[in-house]
Tab-separated table of C-alpha atoms and ligand atoms in Angstrom:
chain	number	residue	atom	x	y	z
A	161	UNK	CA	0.000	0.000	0.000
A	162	UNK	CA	1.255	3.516	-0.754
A	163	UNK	CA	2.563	5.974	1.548
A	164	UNK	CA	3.150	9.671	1.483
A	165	UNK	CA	5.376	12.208	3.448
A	166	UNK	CA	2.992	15.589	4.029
A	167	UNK	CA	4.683	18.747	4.706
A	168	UNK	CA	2.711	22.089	5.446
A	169	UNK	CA	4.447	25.384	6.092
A	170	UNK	CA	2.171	28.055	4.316
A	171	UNK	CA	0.936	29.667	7.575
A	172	UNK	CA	2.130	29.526	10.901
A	173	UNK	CA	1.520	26.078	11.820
A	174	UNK	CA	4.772	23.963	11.025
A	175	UNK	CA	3.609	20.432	10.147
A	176	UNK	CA	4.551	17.144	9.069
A	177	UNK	CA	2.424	13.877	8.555
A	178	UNK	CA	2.336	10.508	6.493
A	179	UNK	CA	-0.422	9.250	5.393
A	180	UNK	CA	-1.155	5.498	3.994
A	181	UNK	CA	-3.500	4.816	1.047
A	182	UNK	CA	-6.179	3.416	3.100
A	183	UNK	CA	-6.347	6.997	4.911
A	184	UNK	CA	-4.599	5.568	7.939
A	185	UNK	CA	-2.879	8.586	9.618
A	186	UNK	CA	0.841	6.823	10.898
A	187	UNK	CA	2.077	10.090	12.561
A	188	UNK	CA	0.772	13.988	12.151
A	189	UNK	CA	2.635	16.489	14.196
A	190	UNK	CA	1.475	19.902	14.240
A	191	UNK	CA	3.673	22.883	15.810
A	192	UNK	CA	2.112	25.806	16.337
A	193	UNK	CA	3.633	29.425	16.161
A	194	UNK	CA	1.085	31.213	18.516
A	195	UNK	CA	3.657	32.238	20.674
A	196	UNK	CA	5.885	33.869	17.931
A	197	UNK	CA	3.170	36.026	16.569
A	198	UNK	CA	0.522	36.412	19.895
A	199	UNK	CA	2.284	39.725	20.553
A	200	UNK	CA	1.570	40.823	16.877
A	201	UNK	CA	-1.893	40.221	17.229
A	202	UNK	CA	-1.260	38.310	14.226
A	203	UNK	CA	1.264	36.254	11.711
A	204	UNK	CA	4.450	38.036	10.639
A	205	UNK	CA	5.650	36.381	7.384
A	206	UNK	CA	9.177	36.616	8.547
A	207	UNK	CA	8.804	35.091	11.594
A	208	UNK	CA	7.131	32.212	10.018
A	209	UNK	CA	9.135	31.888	7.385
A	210	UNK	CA	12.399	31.565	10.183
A	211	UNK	CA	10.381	29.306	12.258
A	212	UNK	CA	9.623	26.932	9.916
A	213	UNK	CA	13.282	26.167	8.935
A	214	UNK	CA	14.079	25.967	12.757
A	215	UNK	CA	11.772	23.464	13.007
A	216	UNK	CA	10.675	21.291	10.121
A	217	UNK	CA	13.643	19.300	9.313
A	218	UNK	CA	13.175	17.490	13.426
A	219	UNK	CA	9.848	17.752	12.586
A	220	UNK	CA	10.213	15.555	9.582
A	221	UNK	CA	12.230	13.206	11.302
A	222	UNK	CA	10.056	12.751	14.636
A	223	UNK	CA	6.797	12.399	12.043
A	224	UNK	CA	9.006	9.215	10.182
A	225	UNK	CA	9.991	8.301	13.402
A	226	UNK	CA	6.439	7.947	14.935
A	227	UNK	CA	4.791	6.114	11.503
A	228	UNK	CA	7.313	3.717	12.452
A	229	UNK	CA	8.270	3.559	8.780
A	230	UNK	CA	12.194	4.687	7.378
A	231	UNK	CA	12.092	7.426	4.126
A	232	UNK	CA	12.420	4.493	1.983
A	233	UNK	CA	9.342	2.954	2.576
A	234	UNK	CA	7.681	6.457	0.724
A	235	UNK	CA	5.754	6.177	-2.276
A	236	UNK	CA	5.862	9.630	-2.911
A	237	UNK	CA	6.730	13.296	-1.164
A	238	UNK	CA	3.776	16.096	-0.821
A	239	UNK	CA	4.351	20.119	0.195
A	240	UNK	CA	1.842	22.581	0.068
A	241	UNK	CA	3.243	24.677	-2.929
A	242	UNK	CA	0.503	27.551	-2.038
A	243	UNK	CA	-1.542	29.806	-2.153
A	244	UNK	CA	-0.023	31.326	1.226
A	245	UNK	CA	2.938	33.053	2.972
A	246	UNK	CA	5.655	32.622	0.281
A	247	UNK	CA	8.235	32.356	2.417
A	248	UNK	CA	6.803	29.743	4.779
A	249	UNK	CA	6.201	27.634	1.852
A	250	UNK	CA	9.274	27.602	0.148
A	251	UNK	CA	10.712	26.423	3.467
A	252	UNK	CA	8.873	23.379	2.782
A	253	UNK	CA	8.825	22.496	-0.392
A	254	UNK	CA	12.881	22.395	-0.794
A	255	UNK	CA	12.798	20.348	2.247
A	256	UNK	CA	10.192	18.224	0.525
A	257	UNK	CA	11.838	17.992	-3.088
A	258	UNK	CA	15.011	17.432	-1.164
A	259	UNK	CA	13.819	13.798	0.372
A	260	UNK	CA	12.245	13.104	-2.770
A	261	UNK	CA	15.478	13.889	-4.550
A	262	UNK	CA	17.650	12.094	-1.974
A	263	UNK	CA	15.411	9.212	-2.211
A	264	UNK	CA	14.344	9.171	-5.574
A	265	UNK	CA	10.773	9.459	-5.434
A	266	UNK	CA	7.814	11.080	-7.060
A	267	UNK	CA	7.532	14.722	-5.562
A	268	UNK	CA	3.950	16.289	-5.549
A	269	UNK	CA	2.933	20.149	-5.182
A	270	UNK	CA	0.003	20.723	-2.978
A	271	UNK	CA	-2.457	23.820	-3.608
A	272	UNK	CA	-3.692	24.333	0.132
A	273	UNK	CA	-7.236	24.905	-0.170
A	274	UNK	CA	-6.973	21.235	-2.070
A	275	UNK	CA	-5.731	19.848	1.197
A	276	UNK	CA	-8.601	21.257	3.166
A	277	UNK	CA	-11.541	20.255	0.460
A	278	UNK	CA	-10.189	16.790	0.456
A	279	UNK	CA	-10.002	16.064	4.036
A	280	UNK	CA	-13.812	15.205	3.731
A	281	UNK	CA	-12.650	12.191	1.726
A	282	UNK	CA	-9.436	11.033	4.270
A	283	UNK	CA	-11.688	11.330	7.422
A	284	UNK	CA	-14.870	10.125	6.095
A	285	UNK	CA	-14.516	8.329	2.041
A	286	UNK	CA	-16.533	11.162	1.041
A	287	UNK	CA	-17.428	10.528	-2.845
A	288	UNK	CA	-17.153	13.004	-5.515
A	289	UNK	CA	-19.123	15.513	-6.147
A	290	UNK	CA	-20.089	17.285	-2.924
A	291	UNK	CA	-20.484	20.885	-1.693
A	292	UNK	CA	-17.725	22.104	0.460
A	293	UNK	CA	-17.601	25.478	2.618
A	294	UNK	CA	-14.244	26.170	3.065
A	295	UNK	CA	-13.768	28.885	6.110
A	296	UNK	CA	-10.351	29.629	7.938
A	297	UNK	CA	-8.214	32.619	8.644
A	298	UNK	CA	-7.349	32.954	5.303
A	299	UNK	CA	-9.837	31.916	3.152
A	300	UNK	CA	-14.009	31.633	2.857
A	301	UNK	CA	-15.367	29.953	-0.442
A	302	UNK	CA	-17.839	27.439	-1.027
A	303	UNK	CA	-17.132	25.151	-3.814
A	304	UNK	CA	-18.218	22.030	-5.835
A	305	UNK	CA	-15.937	18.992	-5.713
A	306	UNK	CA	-16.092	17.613	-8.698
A	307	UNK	CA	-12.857	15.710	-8.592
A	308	UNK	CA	-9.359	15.416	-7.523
A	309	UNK	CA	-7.849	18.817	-9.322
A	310	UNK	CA	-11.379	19.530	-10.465
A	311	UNK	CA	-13.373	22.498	-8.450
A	312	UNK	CA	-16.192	24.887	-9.035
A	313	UNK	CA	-16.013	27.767	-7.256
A	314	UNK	CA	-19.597	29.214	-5.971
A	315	UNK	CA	-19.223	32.224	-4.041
A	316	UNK	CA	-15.848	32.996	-2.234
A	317	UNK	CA	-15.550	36.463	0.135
A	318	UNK	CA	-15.248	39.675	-1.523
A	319	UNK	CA	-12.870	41.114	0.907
A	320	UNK	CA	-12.008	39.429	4.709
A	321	UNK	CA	-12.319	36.104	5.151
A	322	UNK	CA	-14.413	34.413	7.999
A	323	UNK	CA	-11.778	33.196	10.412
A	324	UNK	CA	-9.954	37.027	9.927
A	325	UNK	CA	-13.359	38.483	10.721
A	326	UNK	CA	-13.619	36.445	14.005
A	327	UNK	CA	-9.767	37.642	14.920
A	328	UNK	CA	-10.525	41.348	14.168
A	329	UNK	CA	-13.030	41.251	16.158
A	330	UNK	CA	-12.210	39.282	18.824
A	331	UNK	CA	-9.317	42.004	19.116
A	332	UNK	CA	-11.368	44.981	19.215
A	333	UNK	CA	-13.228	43.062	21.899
A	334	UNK	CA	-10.075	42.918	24.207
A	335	UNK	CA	-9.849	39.251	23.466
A	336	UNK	CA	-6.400	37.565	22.978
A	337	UNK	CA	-5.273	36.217	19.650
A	338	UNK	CA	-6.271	33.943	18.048
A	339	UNK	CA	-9.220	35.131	18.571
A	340	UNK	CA	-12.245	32.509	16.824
A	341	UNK	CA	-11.825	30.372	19.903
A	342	UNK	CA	-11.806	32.893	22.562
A	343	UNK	CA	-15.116	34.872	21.289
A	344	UNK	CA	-17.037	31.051	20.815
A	345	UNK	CA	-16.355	31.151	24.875
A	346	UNK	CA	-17.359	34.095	25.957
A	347	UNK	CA	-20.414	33.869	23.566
A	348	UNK	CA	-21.205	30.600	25.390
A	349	UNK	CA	-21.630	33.307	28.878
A	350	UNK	CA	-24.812	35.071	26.556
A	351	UNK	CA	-28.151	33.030	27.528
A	352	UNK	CA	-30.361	35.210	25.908
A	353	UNK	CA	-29.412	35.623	21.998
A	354	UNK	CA	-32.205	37.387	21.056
A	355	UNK	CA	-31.663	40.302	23.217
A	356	UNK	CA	-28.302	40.381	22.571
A	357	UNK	CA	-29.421	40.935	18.676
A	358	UNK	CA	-31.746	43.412	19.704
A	359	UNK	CA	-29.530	45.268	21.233
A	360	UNK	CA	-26.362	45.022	19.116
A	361	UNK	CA	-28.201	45.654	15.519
A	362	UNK	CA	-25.102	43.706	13.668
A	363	UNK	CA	-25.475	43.971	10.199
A	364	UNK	CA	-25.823	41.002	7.362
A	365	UNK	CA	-23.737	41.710	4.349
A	366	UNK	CA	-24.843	39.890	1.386
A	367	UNK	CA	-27.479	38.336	3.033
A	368	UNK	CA	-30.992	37.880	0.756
A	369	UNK	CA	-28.705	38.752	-2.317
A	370	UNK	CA	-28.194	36.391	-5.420
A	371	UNK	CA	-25.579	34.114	-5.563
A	372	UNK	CA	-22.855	32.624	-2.712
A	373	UNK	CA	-20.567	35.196	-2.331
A	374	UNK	CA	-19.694	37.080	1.364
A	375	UNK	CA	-18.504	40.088	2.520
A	376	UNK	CA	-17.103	40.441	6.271
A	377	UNK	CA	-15.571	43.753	6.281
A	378	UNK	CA	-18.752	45.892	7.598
A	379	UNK	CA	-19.595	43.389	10.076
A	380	UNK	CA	-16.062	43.321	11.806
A	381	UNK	CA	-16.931	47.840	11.617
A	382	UNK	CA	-19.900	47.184	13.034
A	383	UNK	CA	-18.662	45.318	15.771
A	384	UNK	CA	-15.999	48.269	15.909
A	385	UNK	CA	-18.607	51.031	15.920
A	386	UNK	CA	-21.060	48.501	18.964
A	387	UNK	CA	-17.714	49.050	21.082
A	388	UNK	CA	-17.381	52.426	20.452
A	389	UNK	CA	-20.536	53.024	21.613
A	390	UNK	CA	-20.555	51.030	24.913
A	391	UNK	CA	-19.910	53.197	28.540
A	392	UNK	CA	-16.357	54.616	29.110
A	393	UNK	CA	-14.235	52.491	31.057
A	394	UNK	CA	-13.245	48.722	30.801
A	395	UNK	CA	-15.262	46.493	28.579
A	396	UNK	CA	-17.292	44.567	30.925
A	397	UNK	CA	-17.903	40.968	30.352
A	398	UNK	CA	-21.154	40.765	30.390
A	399	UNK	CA	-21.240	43.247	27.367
A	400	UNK	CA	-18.512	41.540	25.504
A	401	UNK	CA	-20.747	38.501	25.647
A	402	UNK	CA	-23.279	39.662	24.585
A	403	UNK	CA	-21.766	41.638	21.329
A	404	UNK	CA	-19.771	37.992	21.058
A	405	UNK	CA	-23.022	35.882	20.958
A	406	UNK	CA	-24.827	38.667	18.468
A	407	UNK	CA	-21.712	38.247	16.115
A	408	UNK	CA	-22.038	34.619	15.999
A	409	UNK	CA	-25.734	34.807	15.334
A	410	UNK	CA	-25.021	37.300	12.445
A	411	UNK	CA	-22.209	35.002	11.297
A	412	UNK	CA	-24.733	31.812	11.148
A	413	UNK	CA	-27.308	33.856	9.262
A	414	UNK	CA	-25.377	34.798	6.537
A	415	UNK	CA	-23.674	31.271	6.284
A	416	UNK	CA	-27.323	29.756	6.391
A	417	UNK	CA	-28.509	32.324	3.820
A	418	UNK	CA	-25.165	31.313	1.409
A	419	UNK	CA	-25.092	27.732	1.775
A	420	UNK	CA	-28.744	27.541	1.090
A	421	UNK	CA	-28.439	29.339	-2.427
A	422	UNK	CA	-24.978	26.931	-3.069
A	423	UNK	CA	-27.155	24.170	-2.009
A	424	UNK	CA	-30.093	24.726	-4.508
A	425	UNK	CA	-26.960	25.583	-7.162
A	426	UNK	CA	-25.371	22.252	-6.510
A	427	UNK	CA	-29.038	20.443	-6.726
A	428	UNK	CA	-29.353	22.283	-10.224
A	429	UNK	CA	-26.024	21.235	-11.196
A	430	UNK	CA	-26.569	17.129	-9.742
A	431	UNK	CA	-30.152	16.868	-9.626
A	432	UNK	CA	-29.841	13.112	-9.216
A	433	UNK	CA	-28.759	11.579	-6.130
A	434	UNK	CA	-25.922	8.879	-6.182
A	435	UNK	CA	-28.305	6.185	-7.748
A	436	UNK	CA	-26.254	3.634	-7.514
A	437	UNK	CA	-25.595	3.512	-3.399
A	438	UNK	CA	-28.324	5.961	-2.675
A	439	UNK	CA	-25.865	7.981	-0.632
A	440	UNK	CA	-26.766	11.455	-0.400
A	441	UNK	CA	-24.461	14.316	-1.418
A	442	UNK	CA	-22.651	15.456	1.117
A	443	UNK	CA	-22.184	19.219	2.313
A	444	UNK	CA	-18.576	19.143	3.964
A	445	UNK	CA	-17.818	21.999	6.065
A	446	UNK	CA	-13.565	22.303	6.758
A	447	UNK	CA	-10.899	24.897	7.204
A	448	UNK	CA	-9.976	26.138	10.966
A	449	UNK	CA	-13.921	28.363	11.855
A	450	UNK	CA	-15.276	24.662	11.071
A	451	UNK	CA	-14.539	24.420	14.864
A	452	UNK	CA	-17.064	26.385	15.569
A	453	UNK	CA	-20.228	24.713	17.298
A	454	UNK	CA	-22.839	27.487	16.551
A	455	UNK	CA	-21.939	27.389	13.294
A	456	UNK	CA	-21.865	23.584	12.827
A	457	UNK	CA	-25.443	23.164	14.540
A	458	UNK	CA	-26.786	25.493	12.070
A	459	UNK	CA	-25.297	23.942	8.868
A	460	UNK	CA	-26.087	20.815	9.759
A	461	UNK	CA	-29.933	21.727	10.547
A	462	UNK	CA	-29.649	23.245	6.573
A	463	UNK	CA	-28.084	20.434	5.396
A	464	UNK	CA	-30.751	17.486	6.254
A	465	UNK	CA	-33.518	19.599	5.455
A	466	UNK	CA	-31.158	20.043	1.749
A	467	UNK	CA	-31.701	16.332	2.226
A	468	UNK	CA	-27.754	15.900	2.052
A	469	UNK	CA	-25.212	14.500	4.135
A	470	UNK	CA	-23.676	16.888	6.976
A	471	UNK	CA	-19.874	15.935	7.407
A	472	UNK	CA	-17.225	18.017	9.104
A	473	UNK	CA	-13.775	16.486	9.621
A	474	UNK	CA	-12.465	16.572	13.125
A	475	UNK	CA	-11.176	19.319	14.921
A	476	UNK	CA	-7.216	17.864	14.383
A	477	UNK	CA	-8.000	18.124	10.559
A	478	UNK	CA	-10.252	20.870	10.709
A	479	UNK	CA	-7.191	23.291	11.040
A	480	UNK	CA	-3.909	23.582	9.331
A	481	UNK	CA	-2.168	20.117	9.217
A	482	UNK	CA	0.025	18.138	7.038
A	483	UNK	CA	-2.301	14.965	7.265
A	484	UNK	CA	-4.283	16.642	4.476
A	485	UNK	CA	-1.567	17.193	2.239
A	486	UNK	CA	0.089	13.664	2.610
A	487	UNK	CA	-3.932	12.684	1.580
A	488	UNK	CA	-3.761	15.162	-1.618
A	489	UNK	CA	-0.497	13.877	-2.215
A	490	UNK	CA	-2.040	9.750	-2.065
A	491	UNK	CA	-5.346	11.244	-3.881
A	492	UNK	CA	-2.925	12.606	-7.093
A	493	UNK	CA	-0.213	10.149	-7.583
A	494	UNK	CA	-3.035	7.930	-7.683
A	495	UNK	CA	-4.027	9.937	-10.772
A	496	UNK	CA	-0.275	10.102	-11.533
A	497	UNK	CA	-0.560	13.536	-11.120
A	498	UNK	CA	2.846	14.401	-9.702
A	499	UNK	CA	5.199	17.156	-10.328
A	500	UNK	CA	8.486	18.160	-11.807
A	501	UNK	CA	11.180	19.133	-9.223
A	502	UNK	CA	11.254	22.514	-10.220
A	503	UNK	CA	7.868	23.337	-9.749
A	504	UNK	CA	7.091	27.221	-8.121
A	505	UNK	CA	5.708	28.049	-5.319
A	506	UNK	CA	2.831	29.692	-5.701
A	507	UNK	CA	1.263	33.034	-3.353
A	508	UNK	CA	-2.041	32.603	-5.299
A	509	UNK	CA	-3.362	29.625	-6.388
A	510	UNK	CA	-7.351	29.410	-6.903
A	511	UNK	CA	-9.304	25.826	-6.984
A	512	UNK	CA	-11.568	26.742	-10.273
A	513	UNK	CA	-9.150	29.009	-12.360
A	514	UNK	CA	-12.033	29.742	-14.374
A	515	UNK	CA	-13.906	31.242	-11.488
A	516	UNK	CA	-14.162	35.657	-12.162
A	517	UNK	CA	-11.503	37.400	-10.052
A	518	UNK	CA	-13.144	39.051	-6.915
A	519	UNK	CA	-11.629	42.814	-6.976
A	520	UNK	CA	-10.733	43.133	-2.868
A	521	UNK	CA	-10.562	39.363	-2.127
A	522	UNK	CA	-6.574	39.003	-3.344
A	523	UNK	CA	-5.150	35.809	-2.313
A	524	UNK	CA	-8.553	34.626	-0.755
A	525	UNK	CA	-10.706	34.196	-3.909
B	85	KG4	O1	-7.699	26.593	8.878
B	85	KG4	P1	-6.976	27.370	9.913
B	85	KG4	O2	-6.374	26.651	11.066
B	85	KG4	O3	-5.824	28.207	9.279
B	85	KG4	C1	-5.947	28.856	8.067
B	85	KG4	O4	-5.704	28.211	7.013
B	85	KG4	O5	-6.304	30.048	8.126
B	85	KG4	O6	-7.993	28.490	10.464
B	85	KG4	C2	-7.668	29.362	11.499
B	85	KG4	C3	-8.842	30.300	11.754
B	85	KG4	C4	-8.511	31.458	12.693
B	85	KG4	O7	-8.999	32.658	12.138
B	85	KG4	C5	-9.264	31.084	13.959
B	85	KG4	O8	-9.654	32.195	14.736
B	85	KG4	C6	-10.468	30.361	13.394
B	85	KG4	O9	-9.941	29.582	12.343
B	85	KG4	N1	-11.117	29.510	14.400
B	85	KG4	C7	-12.361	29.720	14.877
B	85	KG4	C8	-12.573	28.735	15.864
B	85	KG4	N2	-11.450	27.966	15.964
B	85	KG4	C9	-10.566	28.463	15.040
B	85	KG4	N3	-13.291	30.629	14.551
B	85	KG4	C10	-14.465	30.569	15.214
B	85	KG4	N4	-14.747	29.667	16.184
B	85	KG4	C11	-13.831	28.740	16.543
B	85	KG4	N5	-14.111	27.861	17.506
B	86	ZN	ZN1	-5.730	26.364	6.013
């Protein structure tokens, strides 16, 4: 059976995984940077970049090490190639094309986002095609799987993406970075929602409009403009919680109102169920916000009454790992879809290169 080598640098997580065919995870190590950047309030490319080649090559050998396997039982070598911090990922991908020189095996270039969408199909055999809503710090689209290297793109954000909306404003709510996690807890200390909504009138961009695309940046102002407006002083908790759990309801509206239009898009598309097992499509839900539980109770209530199949991977593969890119890697040399050793990496690299450029979006559409 074949095995791959995973390596993921293209953020600030530093990780390193293999993966065999049968989606049996041997080792996955993540290392995170939090404490690097936490006093940014965010990820400086630099830093990543250094901390990467600090740690990856140990990392590398402790993820070998733990699969219990030696470099020669590889089938094949996978690093994300992009789209993300260019620096971070060129870090890994020498390290990875090294091995697979050294070693003289097949070396594969993974685009990110294909990492995340395929997940669905390492944690749960998933089958082609299926609607996936891909929201993390750096990214927010919903697309149609079609196949491995094959994506439609639906609706993808017009300017911040999800998981950089919940930071933002978790900052400007005196919460610490990063901040998704933090403002789900204090959310949690809100028992009455709908007061909270009253009172904080959050907006909904994009909601009731055509198509799947979002828009974050007025909401995270909004939020802004609700602090502004609270008493002098310290930010009480009670009123941070309250602002927190109004931001999450906003956040589930307009993710039930977009899914809902990609789900009738992807019926229109596939109006016939999988015939043949009677399985029903399946509406995957990945990247790092996938965490969150508000959110995942309220696509999963869209999704049966869609009558398809709810899946979100777990938490481990939810956020950045290199489990999902050993996968990607196993998924294309299966369809001998490897790469040359010179391959580029690549800052932006979109899923459906057909899809129309989103002015304001950059790296994220
Ligand atoms: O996929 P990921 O680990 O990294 C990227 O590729 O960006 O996603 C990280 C993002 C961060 O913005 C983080 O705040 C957000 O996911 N996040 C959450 C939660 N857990 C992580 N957002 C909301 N609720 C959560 N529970
Ligand atoms: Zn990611």
């Amino acid at each position: 059976m074949k095995i791959v080598l995973g390596i993921e640098t293209s953020c600030d997580e530093t990780a390193a995984s293999v993966v065999r065919e049968d989606g049996t995870i041997l080792s996955n190590l993540v290392l995170s940077q939090l404490e690097e950047h936490a006093a940014f309030g965010g990820v400086v490319p630099e830093i990543a970049a250094r901390a990467h080649l600090e740690h990856l090559d140990t990392l590398i050998k402790a993820a070998i090490h733990d699969a219990d396997i030696q470099f020669s039982d590889l089938s094949a070598v996978a690093a994300t190639s992009g789209p993300g911090l260019i620096g971070g990922v060129m870090v890994g991908m020498v390290a990875g094309k090294a091995i697979a020189a050294a070693h003289n095996l097949p070396f594969i270039g993974v685009n990110h986002l294909e990492g995340h969408v395929l997940t669905a199909r390492l944690a749960e055999k998933v089958t082609f095609p299926y609607l996936v809503l891909l929201v993390s710090g750096g990214h927010t689209q919903i697309l149609i799987a079609e196949d491995v290297g094959k994506y439609k793109r639906l609706g993808t954000t017009l300017d911040d993406a999800l998981g950089e909306c919940f930071d933002k404003s978790a900052k400007l709510m005196g919460l610490g970075y990063p901040g998704g996690p933090n403002l789900e807890k204090i959310a949690a200390k809100c028992t009455d929602s709908k007061t909270a909504r009253e009172r904080f009138a959050l907006p909904l961009p994009m909601h009731g409009r055509a198509g799947c695309d979002f828009s974050f940046s007025g909401l995270k102002t909004a939020v802004r403009n609700a602090i502004e407006a609270l008493p002098a002083g310290d930010l009480q908790e009670k009123d941070i919680a309250a602002l927190a759990c109004a931001f999450q309801h906003s956040v589930g509206d307009i993710l039930k109102d977009r899914c809902q239009n990609a789900m009738n898009s992807f019926q229109q598309y596939y109006p016939q169920n999988d015939t043949q097992t009677n399985a029903l499509p399946a509406f995957v839900v990945c990247g790092g916000v996938a965490a969150n539980q508000h959110i995942r109770t309220i696509l999963k209530d869209l999704t049966r009454k869609a009558e398809m199949d709810f899946m979100a991977p777990p938490l481990t593969l939810c956020s950045d790992n290199a489990a999902m890119i050993a996968w990607t890697g196993l998924e294309r040399l299966n369809k001998g879809l490897t790469d040359p050793l010179d391959i580029a990496a690549r800052p932006r690299w979109p899923l459906d290169p057909t899809a129309e450029k989103k002015l304001g979006a950059g790296v994220k559409a």
